[in-house]
Short mmCIF file of C-alpha atoms in Angstrom, two decimals:
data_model
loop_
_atom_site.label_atom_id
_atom_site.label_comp_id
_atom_site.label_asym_id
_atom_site.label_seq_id
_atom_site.Cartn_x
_atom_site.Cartn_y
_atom_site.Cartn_z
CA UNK A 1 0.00 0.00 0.00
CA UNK A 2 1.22 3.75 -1.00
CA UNK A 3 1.49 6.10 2.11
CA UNK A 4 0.51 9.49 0.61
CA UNK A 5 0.51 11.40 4.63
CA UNK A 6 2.33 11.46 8.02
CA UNK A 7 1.64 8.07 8.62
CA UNK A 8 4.06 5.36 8.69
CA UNK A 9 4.10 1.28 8.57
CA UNK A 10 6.76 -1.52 8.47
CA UNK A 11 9.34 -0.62 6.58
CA UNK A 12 7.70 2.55 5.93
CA UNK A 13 4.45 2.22 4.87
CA UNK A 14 1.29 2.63 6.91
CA UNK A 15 0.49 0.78 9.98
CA UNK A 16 2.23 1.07 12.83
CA UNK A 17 3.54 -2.38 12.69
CA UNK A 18 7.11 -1.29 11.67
CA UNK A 19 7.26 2.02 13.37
CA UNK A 20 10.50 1.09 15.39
CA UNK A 21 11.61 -1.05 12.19
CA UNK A 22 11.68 2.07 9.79
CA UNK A 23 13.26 3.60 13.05
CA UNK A 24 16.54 0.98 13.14
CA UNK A 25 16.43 1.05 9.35
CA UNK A 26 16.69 5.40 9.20
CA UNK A 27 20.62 5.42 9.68
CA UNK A 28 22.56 5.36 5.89
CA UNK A 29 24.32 1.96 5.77
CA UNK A 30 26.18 4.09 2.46
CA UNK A 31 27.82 6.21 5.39
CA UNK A 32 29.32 5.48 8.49
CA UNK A 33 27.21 5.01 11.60
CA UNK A 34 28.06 5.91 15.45
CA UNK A 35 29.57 3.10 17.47
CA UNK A 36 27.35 2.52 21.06
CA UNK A 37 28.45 4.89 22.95
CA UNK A 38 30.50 7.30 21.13
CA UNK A 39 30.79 9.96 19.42
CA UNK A 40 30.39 9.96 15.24
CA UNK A 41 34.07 9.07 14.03
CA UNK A 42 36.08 11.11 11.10
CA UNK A 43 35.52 9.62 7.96
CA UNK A 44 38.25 7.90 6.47
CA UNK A 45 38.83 10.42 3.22
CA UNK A 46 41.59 12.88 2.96
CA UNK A 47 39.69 16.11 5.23
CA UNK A 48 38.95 19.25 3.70
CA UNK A 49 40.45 22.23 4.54
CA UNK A 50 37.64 22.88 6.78
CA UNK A 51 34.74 20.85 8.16
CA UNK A 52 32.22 19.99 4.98
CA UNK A 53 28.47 21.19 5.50
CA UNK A 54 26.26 17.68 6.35
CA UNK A 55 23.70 16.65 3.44
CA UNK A 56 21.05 18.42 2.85
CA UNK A 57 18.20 16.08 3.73
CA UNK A 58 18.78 12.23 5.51
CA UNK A 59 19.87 10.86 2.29
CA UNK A 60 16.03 10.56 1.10
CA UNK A 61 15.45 6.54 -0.57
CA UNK A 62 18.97 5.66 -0.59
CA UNK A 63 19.09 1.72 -0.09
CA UNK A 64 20.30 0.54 2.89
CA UNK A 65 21.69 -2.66 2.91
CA UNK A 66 20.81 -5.44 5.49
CA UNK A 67 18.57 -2.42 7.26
CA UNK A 68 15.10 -3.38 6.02
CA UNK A 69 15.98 -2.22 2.44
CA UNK A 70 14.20 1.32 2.59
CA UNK A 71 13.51 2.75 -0.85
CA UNK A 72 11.80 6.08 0.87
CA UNK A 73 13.16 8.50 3.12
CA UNK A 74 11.23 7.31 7.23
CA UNK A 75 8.58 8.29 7.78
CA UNK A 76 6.58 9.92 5.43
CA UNK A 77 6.09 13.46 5.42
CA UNK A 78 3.14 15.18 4.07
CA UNK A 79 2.97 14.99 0.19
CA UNK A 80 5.37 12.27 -0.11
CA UNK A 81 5.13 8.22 -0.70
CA UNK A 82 6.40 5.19 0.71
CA UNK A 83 5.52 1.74 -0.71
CA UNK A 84 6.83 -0.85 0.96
CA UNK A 85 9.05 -3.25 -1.21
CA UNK A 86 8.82 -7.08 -0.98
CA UNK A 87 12.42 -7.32 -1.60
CA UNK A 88 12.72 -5.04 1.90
CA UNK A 89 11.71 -8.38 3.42
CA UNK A 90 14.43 -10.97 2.92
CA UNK A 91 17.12 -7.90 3.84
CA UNK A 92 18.80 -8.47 7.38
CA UNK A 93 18.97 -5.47 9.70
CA UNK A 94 22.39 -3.78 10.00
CA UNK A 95 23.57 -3.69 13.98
CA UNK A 96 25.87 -0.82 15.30
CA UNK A 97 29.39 -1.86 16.67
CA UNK A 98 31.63 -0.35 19.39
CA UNK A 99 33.96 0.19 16.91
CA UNK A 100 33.16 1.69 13.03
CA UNK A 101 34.04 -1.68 11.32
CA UNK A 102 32.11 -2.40 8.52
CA UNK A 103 31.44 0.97 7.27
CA UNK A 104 33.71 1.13 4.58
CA UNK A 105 36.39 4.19 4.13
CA UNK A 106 34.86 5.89 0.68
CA UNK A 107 36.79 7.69 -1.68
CA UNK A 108 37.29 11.17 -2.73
CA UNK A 109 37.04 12.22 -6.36
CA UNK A 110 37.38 15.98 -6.17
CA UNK A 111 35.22 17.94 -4.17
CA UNK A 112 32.97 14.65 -3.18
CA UNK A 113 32.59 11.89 -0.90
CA UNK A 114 31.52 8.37 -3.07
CA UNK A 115 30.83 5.39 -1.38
CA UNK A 116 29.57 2.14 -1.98
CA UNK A 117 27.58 -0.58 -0.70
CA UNK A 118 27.59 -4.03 -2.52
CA UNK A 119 25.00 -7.13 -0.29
CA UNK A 120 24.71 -10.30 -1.39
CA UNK A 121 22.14 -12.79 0.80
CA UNK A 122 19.99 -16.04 0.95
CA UNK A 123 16.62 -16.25 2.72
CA UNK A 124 14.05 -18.50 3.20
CA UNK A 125 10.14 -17.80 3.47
CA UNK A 126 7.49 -20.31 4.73
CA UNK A 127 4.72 -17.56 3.58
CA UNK A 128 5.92 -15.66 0.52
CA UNK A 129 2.11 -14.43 -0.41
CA UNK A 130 1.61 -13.55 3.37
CA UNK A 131 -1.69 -16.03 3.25
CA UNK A 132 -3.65 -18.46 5.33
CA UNK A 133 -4.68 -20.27 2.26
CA UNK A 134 -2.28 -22.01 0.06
CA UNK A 135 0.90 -21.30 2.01
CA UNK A 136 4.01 -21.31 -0.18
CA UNK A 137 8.05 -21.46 0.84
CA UNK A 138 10.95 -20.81 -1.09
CA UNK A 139 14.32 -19.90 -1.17
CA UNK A 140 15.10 -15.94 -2.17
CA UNK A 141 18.57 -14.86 -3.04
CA UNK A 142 19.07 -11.36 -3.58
CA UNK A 143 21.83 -8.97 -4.58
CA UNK A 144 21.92 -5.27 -3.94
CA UNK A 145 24.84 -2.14 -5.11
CA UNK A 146 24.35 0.99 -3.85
CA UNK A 147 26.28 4.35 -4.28
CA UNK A 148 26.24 7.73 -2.96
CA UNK A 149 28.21 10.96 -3.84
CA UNK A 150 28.12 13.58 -1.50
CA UNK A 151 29.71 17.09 -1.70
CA UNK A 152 32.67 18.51 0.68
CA UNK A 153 31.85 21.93 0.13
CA UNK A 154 32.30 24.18 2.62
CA UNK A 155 29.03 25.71 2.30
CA UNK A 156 26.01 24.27 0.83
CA UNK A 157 25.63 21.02 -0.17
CA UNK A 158 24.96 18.40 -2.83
CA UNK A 159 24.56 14.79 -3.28
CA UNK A 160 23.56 11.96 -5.95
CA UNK A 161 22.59 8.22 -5.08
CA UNK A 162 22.02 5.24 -6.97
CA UNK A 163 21.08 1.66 -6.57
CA UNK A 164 20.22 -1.62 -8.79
CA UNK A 165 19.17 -5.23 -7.32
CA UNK A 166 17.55 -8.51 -7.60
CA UNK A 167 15.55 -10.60 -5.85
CA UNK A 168 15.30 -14.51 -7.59
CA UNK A 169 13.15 -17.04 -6.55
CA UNK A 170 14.46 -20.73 -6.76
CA UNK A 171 10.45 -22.29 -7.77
CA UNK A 172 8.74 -19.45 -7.92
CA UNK A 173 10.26 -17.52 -10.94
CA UNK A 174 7.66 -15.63 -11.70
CA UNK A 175 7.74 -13.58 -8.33
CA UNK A 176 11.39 -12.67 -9.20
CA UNK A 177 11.81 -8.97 -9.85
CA UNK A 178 14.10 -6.31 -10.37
CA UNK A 179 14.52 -2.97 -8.62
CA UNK A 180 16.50 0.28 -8.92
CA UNK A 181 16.60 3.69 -7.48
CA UNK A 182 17.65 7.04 -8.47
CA UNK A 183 18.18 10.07 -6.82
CA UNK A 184 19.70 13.47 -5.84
CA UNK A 185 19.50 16.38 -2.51
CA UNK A 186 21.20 19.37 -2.27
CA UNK A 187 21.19 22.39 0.14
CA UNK A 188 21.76 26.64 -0.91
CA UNK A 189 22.83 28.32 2.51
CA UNK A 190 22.13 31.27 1.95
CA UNK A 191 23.07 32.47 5.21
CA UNK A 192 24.70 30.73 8.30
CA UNK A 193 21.15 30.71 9.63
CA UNK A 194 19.27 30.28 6.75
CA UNK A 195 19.49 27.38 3.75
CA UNK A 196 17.13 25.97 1.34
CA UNK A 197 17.05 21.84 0.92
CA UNK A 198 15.57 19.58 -1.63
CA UNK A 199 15.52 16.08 -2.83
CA UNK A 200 14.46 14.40 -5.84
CA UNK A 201 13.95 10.38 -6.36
CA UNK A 202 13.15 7.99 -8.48
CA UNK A 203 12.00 4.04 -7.70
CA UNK A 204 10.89 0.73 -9.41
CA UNK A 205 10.01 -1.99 -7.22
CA UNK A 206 7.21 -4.56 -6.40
CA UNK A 207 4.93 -3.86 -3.28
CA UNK A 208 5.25 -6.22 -0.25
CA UNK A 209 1.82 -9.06 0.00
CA UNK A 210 1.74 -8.20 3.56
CA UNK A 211 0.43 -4.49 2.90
CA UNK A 212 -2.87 -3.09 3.00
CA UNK A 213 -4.07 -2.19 -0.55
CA UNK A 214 -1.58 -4.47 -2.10
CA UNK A 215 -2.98 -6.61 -4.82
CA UNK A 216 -3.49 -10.63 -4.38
CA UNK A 217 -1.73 -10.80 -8.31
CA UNK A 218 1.85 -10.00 -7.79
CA UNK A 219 2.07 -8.94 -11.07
CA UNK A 220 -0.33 -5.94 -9.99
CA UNK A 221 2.38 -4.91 -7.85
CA UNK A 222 5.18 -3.75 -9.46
CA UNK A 223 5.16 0.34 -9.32
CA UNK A 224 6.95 2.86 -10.38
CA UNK A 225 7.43 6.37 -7.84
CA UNK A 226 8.85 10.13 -7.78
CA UNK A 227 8.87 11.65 -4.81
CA UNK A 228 10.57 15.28 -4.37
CA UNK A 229 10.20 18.28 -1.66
CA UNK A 230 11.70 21.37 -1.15
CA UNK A 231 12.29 22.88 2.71
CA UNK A 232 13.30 26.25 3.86
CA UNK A 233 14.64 26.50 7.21
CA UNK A 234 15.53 29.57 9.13
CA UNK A 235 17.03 30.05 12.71
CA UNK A 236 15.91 32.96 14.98
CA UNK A 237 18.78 32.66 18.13
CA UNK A 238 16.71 29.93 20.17
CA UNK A 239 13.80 29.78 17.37
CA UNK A 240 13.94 27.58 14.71
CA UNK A 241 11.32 27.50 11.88
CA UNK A 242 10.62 25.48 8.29
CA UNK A 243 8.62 25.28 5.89
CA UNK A 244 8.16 22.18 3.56
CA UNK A 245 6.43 21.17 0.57
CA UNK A 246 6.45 18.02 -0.89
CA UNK A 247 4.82 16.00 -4.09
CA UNK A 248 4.64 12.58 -5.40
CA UNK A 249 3.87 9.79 -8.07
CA UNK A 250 2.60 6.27 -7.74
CA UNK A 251 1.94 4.65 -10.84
CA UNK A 252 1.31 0.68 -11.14
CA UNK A 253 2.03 -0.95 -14.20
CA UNK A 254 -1.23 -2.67 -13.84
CA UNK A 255 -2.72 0.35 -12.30
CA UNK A 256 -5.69 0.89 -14.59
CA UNK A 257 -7.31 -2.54 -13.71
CA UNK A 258 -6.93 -1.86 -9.74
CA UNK A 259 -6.83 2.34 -9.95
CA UNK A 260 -3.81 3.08 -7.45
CA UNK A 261 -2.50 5.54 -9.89
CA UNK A 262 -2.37 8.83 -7.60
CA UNK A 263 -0.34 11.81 -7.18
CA UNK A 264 -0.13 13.04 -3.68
CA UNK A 265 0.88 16.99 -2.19
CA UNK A 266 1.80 17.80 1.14
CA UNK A 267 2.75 21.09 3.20
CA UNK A 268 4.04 21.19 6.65
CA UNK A 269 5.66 23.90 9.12
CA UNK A 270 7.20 23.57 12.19
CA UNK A 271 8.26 26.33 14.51
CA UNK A 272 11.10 24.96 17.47
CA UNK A 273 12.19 26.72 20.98
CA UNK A 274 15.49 25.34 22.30
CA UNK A 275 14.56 25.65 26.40
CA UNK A 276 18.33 24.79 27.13
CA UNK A 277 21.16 22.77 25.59
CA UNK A 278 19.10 19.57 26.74
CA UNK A 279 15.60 20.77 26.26
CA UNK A 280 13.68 21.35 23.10
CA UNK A 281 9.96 22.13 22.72
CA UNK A 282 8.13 22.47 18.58
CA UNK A 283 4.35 22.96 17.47
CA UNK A 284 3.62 21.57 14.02
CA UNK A 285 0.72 21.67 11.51
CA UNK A 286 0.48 20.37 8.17
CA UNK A 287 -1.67 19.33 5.36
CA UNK A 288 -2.05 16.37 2.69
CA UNK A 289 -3.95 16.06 -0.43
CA UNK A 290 -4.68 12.26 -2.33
CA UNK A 291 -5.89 12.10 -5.81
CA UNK A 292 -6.45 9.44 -7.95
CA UNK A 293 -6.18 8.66 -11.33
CA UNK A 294 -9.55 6.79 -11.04
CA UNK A 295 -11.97 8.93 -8.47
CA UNK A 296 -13.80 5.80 -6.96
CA UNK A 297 -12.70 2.08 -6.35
CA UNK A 298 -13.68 -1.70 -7.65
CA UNK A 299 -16.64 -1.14 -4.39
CA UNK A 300 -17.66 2.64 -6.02
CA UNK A 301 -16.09 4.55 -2.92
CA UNK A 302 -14.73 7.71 -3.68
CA UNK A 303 -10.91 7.67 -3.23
CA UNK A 304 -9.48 11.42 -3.17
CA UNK A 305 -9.27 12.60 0.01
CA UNK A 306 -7.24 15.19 2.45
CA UNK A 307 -5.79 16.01 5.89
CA UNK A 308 -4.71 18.27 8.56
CA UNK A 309 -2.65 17.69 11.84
CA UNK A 310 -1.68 19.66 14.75
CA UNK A 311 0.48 18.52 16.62
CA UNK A 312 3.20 19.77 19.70
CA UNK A 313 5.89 18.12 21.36
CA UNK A 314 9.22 18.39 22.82
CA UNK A 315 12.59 16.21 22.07
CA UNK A 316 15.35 15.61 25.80
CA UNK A 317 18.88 15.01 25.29
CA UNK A 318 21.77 14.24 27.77
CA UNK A 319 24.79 13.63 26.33
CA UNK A 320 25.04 10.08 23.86
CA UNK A 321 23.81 7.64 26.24
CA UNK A 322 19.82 9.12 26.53
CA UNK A 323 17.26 10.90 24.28
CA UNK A 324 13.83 11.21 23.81
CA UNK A 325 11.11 12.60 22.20
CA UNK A 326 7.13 12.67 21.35
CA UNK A 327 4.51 14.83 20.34
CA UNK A 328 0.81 14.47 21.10
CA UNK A 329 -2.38 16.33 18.39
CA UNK A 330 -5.33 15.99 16.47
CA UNK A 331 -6.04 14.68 12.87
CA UNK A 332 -8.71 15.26 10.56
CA UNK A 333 -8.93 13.30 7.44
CA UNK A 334 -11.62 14.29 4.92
CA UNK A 335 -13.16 11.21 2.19
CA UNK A 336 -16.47 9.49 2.10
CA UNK A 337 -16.58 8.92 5.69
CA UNK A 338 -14.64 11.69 7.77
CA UNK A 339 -12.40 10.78 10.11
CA UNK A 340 -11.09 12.42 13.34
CA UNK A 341 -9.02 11.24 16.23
CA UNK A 342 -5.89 12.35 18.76
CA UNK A 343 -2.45 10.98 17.24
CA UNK A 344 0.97 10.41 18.90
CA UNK A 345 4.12 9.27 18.42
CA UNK A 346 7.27 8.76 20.85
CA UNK A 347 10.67 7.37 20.88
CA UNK A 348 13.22 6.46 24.02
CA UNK A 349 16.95 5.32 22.98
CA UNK A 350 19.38 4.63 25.87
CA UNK A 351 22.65 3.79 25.96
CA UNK A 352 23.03 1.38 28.76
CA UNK A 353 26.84 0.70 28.43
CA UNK A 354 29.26 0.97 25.81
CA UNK A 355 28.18 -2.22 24.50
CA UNK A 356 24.42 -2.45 24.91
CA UNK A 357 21.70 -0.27 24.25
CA UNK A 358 17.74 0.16 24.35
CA UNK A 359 14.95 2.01 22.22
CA UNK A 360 11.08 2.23 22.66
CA UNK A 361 8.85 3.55 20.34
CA UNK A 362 4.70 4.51 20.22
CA UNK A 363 2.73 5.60 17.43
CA UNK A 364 -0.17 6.56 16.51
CA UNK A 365 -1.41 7.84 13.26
CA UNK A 366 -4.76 8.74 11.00
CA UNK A 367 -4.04 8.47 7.05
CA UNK A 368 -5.22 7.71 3.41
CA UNK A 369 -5.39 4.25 2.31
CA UNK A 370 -6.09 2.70 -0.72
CA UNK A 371 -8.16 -0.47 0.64
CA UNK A 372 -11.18 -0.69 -1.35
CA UNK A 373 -14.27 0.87 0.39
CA UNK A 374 -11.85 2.15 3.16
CA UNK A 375 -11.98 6.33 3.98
CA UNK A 376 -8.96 6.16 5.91
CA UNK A 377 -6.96 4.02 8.45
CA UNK A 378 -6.13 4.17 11.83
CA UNK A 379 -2.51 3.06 12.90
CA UNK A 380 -1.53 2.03 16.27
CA UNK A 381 1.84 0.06 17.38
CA UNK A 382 4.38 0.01 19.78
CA UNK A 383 7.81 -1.30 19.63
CA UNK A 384 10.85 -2.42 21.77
CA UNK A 385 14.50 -3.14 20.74
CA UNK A 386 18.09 -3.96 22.54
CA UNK A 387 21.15 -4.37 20.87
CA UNK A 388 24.33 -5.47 22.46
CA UNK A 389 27.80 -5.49 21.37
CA UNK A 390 29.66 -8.98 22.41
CA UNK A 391 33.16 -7.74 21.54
CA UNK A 392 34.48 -5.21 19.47
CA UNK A 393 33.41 -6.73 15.99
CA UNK A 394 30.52 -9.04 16.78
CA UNK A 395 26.95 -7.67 17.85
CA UNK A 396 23.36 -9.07 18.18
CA UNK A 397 20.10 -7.36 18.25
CA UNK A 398 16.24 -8.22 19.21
CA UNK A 399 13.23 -6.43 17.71
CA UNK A 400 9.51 -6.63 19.11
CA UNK A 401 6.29 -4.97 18.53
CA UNK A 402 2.42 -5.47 18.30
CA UNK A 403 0.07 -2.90 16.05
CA UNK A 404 -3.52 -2.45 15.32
CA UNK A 405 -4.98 -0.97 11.72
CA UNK A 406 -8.22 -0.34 11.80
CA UNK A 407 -10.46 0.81 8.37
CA UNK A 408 -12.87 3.32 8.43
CA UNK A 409 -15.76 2.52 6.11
CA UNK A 410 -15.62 -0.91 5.93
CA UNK A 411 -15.62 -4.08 8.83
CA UNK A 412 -12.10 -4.72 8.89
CA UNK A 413 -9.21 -4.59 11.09
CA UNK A 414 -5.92 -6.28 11.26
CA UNK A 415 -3.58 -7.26 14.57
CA UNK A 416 -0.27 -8.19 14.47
CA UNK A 417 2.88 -9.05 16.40
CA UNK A 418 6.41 -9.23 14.97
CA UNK A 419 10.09 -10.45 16.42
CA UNK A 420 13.44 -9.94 14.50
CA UNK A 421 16.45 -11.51 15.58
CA UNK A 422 19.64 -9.64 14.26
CA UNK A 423 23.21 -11.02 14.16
CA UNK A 424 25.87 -9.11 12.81
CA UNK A 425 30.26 -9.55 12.55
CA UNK A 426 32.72 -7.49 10.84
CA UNK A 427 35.89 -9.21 9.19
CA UNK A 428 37.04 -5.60 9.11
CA UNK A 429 36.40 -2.01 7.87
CA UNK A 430 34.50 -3.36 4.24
CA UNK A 431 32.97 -6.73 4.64
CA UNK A 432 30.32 -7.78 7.33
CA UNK A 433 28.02 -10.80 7.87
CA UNK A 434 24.63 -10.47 8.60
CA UNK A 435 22.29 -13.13 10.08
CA UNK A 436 18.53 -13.01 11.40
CA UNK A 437 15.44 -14.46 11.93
CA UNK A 438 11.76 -12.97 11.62
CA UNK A 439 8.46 -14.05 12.60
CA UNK A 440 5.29 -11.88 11.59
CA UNK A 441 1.98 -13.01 12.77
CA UNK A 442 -1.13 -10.92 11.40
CA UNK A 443 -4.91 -11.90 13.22
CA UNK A 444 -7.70 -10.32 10.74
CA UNK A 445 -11.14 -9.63 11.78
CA UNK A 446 -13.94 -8.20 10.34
CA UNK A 447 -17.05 -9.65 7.93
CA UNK A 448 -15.10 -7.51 5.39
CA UNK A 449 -11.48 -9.23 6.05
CA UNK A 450 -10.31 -11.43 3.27
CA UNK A 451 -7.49 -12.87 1.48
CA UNK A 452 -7.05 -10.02 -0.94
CA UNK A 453 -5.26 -6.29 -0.12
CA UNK A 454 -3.60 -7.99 3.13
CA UNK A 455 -6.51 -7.83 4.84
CA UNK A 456 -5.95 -11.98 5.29
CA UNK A 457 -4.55 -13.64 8.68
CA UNK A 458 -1.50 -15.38 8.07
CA UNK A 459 1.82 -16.06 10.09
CA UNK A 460 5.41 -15.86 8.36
CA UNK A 461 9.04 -17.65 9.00
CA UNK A 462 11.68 -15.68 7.34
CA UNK A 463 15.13 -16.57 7.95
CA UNK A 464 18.71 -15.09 5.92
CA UNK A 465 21.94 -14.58 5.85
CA UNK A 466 24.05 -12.38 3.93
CA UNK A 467 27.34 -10.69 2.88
CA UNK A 468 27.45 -6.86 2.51
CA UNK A 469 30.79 -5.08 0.97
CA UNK A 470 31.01 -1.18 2.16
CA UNK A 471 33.83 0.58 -0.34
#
């Protein structure tokens, strides 16, 4: 399913079943992450003569490998699209180590950065259509290159991404597909307090089974999506303030029998008061627009719809070891049936020691969906994860949560409960290993639940392992 709003869902699409997923999966694998602990090391390229500006947005839909494969910058913001990817699900989760092993030293080709990310893996799937009917296994393997330029300017910035991979199954061919990405973000400072950002990407992929809104036919699945935004920030001593607009395009290449064809627009502001080094408080509204290329679906519900949020919260930091944030509002969503309800979201990360560490995450969202008959969906979840170092180049991680969707218009709602076990070891500063095991268990209810658009119950077994070479 396409998320056209502010509302997020594993691997980022909607839902809050992969809140805390999308979370773990938001640092770049294509640059260098923090050890536990510490402080973000140099990178290993000759320095500039002074300290380069950072990139302009979070490297928006680079692929991240063995980090739940995200083709969209998490989460959505207003006006932009995720779809969730099917090949995101037989990618292991990258795990932090005390040490930056793994990460790959980069090169420098003038007045840029380029690294690159090659991942190689083998999974197996008890439940590759996500189904309670007809269960299928196979064996996926996939391979993934990724690359990323990025500027070492001293002011403003600019950077360019790529990626091409493959997903093959052994008995299954036809389920095989291909997938690439595209993309660049840049930054115009036009003072030291005031820039101007924007990203532009391209994707082709296949949509996940397990989403809501994706088809039953695979081949109904494969889309193709732009996403770009522009955001102007501007710093007033403790004040800070932006302004964002963002639009995209989902287009299936079977989208005229199903009518998922939609462009989506967005517009957000956010105005931030720094209490202290430690404290920060921010009050943000915004607004999203859906519209599709076909105005009503196979059940003759209209499907354009909009949105507003306000929301306020407040971010704590102390140091690296603890942080935390949330923000509490209201959501109206306009369709058919109007839909209104409190949202929140939240997120806890601790350092215990320098070789474990915790996070907690809440959400709660109101959003477009493309379920047939459906006016909008409700997203509820909450997730828990620890990660601990054993030594120096060897780390292991555990992932759990439980969400709730619920669809307005129609007698349907889906629970689930996830667990991913991570393993990860570094041979040195390029090549890592990457094990893990996932279990996914989805209870649909409802007289209008059924075996189509993931509304089905079903339970999963995915295990893989996998190489990943960082240049």
């Amino acid at each position: 399913m396409a998320v056209n709003s502010a509302s997020v869902n594993w691997y980022g699409g909607r839902g809050a079943l992969g809140s805390v997923l999308v979370a773990l999966a938001a640092a770049a694998v294509l640059r260098p992450e923090a050890g536990l602990g510490q402080e973000m090391p140099a990178v290993g390229l000759p320095p500039p003569a002074e300290t380069p500006s950072q990139p302009a947005v979070p490297a928006p839909g680079v692929f991240q490998p063995f980090s739940g494969g995200m083709a969209g910058p998490p989460p959505a913001a207003p006006g932009q699209t995720v779809i969730v990817p099917r090949s995101a699900t037989y990618l292991p989760f990258s795990l932090p180590l005390p040490e930056r092993l793994g990460g790959g030293r980069g090169y420098r080709i003038g007045d840029f950065a380029l690294q690159s990310a090659t991942s190689t893996g083998l999974a197996y799937d008890d439940n590759i259509n996500a189904t309670d009917r007809n269960r299928e296994s196979d064996f996926i393997w996939s391979l993934q290159q990724g690359i990323r330029a990025q500027s070492l300017f001293r002011r403003h910035s600019l950077g360019f991404q790529a990626s091409a991979g493959t997903s093959r199954y052994f008995e299954h061919s036809s389920d095989s597909s291909i997938n690439w990405l595209v993309g660049t973000d840049g930054r115009l400072d036009f003072t030291p307090r005031s820039s101007l950002s924007g990203f532009l990407t391209y994707t082709r992929d296949k949509e996940s089974p397990e989403e809501p809104g994706a088809s039953s036919d695979s081949s109904d699945n494969t889309y193709d999506l732009f996403n770009g935004g522009l955001s102007y920030n501007q710093q007033f001593r403790r004040f800070n303030w932006s302004l964002s607009g963002n639009a995209s395009r989902a287009e299936y290449e079977n989208g005229d029998d199903n009518g998922r064809d939609s462009w989506s627009y967005g517009a957000a502001t956010q105005l931030n008061y720094e209490v202290n080094q430690q404290w920060s408080i921010f009050v943000t509204p915004t607004y999203s627009r859906s519209t599709y290329d076909e105005s009503t679906d196979r059940s003759g519900e209209d499907q354009d719809s909009h949105g507003y949020t306000l929301s306020a919260g407040a971010s704590y930091e102390v140091g690296p070891r603890l942080s935390a944030n949330g923000s509490v509002g209201y959501s109206w969503q306009f369709a058919d049936d109007d839909t209104q309800g409190v949202i929140f979201s939240g997120a806890l990360n601790y350092v215990i020691d320098g070789q474990t560490s915790a996070n907690l995450g809440v959400s709660s969202s109101i959003g477009d969906t493309d379920v047939d008959g459906a006016s909008a969906e409700i997203s509820t979840g909450v997730t828990a994860g620890l990660t601990r170092a054993i030594r120096r180049d060897m780390a292991v991680g555990l992932t759990l949560g439980a969400s709730r969707n619920e669809f307005e218009g129609i007698d349907s709602k889906n629970d689930a409960i996830f667990a991913t076990l991570g393993y990860g070891y570094a041979f040195n500063d390029r090549l890592t290993f990457s094990a893990g095991y996932r279990y996914t268990q989805q209870f649909a209810s409802g007289s209008d639940s059924n075996d189509e658009q993931g509304l089905d119950s079903y339970y999963k077994n995915v295990f893989f392992v996998g190489l990943t070479l960082r240049l």
